[in-house]
CSV table of C-alpha atoms and ligand atoms in Angstrom, one decimal:
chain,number,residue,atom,x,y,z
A,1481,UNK,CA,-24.8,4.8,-11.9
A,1482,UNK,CA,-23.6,4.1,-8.1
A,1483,UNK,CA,-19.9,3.1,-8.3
A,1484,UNK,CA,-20.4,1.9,-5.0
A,1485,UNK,CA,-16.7,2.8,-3.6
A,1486,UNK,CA,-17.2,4.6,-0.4
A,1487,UNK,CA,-14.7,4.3,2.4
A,1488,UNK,CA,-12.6,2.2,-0.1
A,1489,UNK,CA,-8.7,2.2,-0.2
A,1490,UNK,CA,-6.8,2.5,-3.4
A,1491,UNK,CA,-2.9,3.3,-3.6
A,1492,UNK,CA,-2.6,5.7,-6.7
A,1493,UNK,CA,1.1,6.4,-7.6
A,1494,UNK,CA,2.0,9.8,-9.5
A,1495,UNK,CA,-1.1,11.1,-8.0
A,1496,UNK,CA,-0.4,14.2,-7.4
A,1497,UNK,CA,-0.6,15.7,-11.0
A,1498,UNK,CA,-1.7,15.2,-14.1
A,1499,UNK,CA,-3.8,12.1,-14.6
A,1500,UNK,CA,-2.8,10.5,-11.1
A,1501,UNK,CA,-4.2,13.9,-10.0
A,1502,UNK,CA,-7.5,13.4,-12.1
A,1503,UNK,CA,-7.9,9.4,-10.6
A,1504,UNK,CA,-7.0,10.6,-7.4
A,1505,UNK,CA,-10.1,13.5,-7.4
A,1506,UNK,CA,-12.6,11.4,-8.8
A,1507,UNK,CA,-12.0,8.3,-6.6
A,1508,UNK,CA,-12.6,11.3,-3.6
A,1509,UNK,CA,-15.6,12.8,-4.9
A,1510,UNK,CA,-16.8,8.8,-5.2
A,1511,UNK,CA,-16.3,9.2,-1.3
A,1512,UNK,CA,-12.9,6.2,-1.8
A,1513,UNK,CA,-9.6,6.9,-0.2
A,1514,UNK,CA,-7.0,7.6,-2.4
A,1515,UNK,CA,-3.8,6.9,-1.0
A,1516,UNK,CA,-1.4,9.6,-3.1
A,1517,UNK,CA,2.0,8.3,-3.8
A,1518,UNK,CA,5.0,9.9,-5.6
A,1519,UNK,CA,7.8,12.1,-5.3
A,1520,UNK,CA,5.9,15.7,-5.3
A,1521,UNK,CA,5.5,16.2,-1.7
A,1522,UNK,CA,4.2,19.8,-2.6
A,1523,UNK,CA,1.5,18.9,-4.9
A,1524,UNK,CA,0.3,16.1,-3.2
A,1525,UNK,CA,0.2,17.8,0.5
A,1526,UNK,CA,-2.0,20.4,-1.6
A,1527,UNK,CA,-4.5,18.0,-2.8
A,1528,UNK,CA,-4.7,16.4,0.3
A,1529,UNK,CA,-5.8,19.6,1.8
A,1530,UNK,CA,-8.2,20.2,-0.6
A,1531,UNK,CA,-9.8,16.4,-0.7
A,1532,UNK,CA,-10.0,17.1,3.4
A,1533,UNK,CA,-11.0,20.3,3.1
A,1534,UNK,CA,-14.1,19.0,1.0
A,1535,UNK,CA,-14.7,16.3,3.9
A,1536,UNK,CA,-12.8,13.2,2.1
A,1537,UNK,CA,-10.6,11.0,4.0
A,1538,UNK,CA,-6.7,10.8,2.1
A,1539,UNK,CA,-3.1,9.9,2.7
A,1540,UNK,CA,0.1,11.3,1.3
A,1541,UNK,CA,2.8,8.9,0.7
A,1542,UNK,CA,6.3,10.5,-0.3
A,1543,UNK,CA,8.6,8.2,-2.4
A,1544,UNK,CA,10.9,7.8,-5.2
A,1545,UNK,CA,9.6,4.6,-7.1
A,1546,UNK,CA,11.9,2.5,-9.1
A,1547,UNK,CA,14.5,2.9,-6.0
A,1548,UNK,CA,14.9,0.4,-3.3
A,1549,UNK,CA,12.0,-1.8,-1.8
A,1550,UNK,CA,9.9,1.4,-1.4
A,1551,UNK,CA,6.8,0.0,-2.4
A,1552,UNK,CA,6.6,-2.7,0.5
A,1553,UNK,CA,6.4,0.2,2.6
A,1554,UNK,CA,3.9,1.9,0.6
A,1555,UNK,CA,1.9,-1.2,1.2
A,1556,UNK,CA,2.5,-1.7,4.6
A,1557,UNK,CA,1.5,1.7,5.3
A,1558,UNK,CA,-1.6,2.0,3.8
A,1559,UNK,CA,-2.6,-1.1,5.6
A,1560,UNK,CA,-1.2,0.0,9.1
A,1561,UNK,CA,-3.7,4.1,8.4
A,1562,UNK,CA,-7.0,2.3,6.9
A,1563,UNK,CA,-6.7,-1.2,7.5
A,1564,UNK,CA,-7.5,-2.7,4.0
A,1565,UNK,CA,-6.5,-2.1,-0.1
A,1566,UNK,CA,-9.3,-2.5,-2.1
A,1567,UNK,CA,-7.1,-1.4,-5.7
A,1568,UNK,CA,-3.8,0.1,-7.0
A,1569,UNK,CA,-3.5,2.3,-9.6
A,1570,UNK,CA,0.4,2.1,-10.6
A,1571,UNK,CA,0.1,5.2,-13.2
A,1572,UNK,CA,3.6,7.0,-12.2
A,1573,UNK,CA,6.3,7.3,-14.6
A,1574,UNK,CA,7.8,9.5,-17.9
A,1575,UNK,CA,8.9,9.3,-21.0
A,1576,UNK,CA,12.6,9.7,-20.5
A,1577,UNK,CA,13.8,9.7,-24.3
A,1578,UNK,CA,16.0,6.5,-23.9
A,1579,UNK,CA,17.0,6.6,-27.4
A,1580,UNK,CA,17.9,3.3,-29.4
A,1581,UNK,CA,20.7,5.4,-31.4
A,1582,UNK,CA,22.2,7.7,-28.9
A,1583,UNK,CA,20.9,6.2,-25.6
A,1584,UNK,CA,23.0,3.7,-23.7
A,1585,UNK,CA,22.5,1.0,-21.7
A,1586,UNK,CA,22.8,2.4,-18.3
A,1587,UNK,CA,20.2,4.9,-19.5
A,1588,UNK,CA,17.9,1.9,-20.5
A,1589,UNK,CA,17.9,0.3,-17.4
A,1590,UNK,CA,17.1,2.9,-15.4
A,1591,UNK,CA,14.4,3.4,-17.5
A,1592,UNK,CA,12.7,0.6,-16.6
A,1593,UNK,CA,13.1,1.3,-13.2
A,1594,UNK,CA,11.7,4.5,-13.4
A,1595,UNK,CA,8.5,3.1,-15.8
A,1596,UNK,CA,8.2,-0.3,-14.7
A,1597,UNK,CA,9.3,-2.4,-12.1
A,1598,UNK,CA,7.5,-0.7,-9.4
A,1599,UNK,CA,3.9,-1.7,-11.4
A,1600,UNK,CA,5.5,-4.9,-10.4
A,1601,UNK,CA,7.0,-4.5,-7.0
A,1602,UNK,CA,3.2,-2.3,-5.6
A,1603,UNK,CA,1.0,-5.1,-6.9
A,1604,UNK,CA,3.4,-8.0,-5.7
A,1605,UNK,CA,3.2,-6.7,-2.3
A,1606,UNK,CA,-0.5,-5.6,-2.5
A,1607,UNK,CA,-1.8,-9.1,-3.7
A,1608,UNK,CA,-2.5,-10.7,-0.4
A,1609,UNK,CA,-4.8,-7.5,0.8
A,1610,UNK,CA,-6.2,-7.2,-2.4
A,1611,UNK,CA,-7.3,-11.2,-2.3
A,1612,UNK,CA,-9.4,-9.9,0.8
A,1613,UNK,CA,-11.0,-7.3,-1.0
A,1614,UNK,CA,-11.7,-9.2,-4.7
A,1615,UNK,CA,-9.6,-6.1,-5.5
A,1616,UNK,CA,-9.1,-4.4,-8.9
A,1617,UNK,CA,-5.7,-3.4,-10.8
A,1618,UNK,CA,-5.3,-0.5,-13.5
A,1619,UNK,CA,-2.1,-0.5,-15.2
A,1620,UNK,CA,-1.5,2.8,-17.1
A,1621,UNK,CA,0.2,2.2,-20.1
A,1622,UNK,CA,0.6,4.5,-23.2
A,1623,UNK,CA,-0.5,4.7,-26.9
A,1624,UNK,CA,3.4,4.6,-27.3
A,1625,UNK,CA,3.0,0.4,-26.8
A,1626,UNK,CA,1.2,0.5,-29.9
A,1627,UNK,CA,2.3,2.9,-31.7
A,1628,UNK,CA,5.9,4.0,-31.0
A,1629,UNK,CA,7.2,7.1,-30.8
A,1630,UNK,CA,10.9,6.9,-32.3
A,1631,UNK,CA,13.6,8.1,-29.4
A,1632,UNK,CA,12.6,6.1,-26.4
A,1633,UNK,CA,13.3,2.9,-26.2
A,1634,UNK,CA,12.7,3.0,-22.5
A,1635,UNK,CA,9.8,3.9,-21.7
A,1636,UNK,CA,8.7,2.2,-24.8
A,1637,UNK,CA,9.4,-1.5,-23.9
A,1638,UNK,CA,7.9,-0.7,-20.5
A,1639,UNK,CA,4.4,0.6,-21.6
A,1640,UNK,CA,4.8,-2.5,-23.5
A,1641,UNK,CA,5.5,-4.2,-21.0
A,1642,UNK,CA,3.0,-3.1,-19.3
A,1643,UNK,CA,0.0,-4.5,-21.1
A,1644,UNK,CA,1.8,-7.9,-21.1
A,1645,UNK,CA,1.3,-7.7,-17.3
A,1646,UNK,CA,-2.2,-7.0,-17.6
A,1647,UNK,CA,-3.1,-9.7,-19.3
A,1648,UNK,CA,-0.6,-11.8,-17.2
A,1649,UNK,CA,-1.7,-11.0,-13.5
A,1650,UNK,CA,-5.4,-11.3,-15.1
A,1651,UNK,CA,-5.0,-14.5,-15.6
A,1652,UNK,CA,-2.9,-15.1,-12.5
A,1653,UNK,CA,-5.5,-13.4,-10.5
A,1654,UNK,CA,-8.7,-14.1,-11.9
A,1655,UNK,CA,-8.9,-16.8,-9.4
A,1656,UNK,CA,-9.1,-14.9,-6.7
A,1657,UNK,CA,-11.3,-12.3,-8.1
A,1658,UNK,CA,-9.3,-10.0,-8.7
A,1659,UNK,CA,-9.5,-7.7,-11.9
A,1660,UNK,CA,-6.9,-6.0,-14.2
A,1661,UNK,CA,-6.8,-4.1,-16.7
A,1662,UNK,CA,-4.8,-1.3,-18.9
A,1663,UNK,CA,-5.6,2.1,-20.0
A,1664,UNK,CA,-3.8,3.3,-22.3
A,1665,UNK,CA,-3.6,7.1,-22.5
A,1666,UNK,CA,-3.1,9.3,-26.3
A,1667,UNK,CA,-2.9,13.1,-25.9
A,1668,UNK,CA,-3.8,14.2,-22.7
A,1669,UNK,CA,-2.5,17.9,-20.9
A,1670,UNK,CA,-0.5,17.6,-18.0
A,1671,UNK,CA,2.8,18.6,-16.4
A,1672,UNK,CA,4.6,15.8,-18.2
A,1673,UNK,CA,2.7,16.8,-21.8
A,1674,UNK,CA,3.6,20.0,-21.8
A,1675,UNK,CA,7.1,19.8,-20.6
A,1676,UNK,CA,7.2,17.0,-23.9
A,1677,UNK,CA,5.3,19.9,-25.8
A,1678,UNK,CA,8.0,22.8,-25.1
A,1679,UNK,CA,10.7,20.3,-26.7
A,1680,UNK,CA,9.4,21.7,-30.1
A,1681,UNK,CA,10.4,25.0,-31.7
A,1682,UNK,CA,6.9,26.0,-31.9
A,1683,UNK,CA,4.4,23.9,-29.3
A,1684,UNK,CA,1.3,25.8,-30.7
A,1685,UNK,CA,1.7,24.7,-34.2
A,1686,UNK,CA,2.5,20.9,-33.0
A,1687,UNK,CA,-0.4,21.1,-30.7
A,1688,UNK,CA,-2.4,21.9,-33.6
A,1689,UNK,CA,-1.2,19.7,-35.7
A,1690,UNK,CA,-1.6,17.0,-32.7
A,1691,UNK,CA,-5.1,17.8,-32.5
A,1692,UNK,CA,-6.4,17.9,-36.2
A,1693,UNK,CA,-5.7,14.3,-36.2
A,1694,UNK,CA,-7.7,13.1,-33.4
A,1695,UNK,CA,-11.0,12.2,-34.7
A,1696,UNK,CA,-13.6,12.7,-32.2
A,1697,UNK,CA,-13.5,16.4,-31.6
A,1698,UNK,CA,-10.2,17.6,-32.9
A,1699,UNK,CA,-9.7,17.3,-29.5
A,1700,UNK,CA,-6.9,16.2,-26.8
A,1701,UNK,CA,-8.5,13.9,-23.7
A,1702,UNK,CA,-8.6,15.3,-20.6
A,1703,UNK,CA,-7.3,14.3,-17.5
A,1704,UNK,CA,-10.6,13.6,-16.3
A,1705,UNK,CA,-11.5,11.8,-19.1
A,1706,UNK,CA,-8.8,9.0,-18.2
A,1707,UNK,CA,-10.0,9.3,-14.5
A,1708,UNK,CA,-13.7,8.3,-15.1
A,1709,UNK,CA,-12.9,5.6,-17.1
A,1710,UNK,CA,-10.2,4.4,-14.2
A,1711,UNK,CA,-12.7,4.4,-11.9
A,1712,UNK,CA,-15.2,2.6,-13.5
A,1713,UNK,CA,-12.7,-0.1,-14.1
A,1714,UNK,CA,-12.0,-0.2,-10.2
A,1715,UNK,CA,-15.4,-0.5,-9.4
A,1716,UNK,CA,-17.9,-3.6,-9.5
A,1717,UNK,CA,-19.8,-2.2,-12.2
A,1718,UNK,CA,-17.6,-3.3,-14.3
A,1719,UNK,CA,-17.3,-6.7,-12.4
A,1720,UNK,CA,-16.8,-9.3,-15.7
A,1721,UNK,CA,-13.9,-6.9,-17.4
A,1722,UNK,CA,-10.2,-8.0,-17.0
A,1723,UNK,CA,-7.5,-8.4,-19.4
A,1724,UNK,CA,-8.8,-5.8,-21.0
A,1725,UNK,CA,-6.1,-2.6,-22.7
A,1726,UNK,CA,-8.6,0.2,-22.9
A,1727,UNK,CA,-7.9,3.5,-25.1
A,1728,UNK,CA,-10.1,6.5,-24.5
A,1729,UNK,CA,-8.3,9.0,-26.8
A,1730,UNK,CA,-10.9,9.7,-29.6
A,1731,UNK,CA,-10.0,6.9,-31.6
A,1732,UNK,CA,-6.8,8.1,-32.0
A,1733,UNK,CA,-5.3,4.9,-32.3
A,1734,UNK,CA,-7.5,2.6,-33.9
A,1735,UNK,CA,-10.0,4.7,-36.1
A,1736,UNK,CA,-8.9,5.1,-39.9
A,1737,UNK,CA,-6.8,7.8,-40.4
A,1738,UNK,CA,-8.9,8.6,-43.5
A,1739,UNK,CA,-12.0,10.0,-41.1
A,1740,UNK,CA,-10.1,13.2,-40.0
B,1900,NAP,P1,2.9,13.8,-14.9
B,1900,NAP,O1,2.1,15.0,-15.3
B,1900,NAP,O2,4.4,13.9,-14.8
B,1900,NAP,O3,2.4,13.3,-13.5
B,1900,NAP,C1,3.0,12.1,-13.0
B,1900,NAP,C2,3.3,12.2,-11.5
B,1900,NAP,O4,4.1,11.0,-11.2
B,1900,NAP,C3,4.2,13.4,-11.2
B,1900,NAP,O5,3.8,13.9,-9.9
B,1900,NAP,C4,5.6,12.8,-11.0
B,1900,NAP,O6,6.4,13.5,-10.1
B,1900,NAP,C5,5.3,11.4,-10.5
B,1900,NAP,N1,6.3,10.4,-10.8
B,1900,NAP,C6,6.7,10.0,-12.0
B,1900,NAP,N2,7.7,9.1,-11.9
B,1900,NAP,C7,7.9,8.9,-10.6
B,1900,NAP,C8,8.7,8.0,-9.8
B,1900,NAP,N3,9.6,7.2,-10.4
B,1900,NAP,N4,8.6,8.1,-8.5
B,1900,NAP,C9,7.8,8.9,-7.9
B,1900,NAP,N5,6.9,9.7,-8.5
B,1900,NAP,C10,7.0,9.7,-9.9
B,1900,NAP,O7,2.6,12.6,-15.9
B,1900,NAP,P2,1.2,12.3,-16.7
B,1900,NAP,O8,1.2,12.8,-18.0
B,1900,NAP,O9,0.0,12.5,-15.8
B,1900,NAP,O10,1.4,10.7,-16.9
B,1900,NAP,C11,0.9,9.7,-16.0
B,1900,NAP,C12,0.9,8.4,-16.7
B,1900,NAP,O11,0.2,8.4,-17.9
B,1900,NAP,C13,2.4,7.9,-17.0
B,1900,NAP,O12,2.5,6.6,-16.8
B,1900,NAP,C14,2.5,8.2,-18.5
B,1900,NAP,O13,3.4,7.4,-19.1
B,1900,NAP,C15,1.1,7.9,-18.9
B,1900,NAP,N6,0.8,8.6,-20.2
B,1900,NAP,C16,0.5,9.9,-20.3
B,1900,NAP,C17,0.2,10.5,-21.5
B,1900,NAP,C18,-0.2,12.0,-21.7
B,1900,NAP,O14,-0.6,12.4,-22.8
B,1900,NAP,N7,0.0,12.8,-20.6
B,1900,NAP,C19,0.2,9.7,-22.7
B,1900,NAP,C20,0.4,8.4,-22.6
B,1900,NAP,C21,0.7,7.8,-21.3
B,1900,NAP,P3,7.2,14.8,-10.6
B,1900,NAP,O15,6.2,15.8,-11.1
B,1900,NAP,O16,7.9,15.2,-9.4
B,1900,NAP,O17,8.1,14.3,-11.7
């Protein structure tokens, strides 16, 4: 299938690791420009090398989201290096463990401006380049908006909130032929994962445990996993889906518990 993204700009944030990292490799080896936002200026200068090093074109941008009006600048300087935005993927954030009983509610707003109002502040800014392009939206979410977790409040009502936005801005922007959807991510191995992982006396046993009740595989989803179906979703392939909260995690969520 020919995703047909070549030469096209998309403004990835967290994605330097983990599944920003995954999106951010597969929209290069697509021959797209990833434009790498976050706060790992480390990581991300090493994947730039590497995407450049295989010929692709790239962009690091260094920034604490959830402070300040960073992401106008984000915006405005993806613009001013490529000269269009054809998609944003707002992906960055973490589950902080804002806890209902012994968090606090300093600790729960800055929460949600750690996890969510950037997914705001990127796309309010990107809109008018994106309206040039018909451009595409990917909101990552969490299985936590479905599920919940117990302990974090936080990041909870933002992955939430999240998905409301989807289908919000879908409906908002389907005028202008612009797309959005969700994915909504399970169990999937990265920095953040495991640091969540080593909470637990004994990670391997939890891991397992984890795992026995995913019922495709027994498996966790990997990074790449997430990324492939991302970039689908950005690309005109997938031209009449919007609105749409998508969970690749091996039924995970929504198959009957029964199966496994
Ligand atoms: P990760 O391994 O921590 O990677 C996220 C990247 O984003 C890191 O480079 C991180 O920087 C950066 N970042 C996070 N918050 C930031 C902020 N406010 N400003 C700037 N940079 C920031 O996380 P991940 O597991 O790939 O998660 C990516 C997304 O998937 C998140 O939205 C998460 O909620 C969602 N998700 C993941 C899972 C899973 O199983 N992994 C499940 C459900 C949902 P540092 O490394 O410097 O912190």
């Amino acid at each position: 299938m020919k995703l047909d993204l070549e030469q096209k700009v998309f403004i990835v944030t967290g994605g330097a690791k983990g599944i920003g990292e995954a999106i951010t490799l597969e929209l290069a080896s697509e021959g797209a420009i990833p434009v790498i936002v976050g706060r790992s200026e480390n990581a991300a200068k090493q994947l730039a090398d590497r995407i450049e090093a295989a010929g692709g074109k790239t962009m690091v941008i260094v920034a604490e989201l959830g402070e300040g009006d960073g992401c106008k600048s984000i915006v405005d300087q993806t613009i001013a290096a490529f000269g269009r935005l054809d998609g944003v993927i707002n992906n960055a954030g973490a589950n902080d463990g804002v806890s209902l009983i012994s968090g606090g509610s300093t600790a729960f707003r800055d929460s949600l401006m750690k996890n969510l109002t950037h997914y705001y502040d990127l796309v309010h800014y990107a809109v008018p380049y994106l309206k040039e392009t018909k451009g595409a939206i990917i909101n990552i979410s969490s299985k936590i908006a479905l599920t919940g977790q117990g302990g974090t409040s936080g990041y909870a009502a933002c992955k939430g909130a999240q998905l409301a936005l989807t289908r919000e801005w879908a409906v908002e922007l389907a005028p202008f032929g612009i797309r959005v959807n969700a994915i909504l991510p399970a169990e999937v191995m990265t920095p953040l994962y495991a640091k969540w992982l080593n909470t637990f006396e004994d990670p391997a046993a939890k891991i397992k445990a984890i795992e026995s009740k995913i019922p495709l595989g027994q498996r966790m989803t990997t990074p790449e996993e997430i990324a492939a179906m991302t970039v689908f979703l950005l690309s005109g392939r997938s031209g009449h889906t919007t609105g749409q909260w998508l969970s690749p995690d091996g039924g995970y969520v929504h198959l009957d518990r029964a199966i496994t």
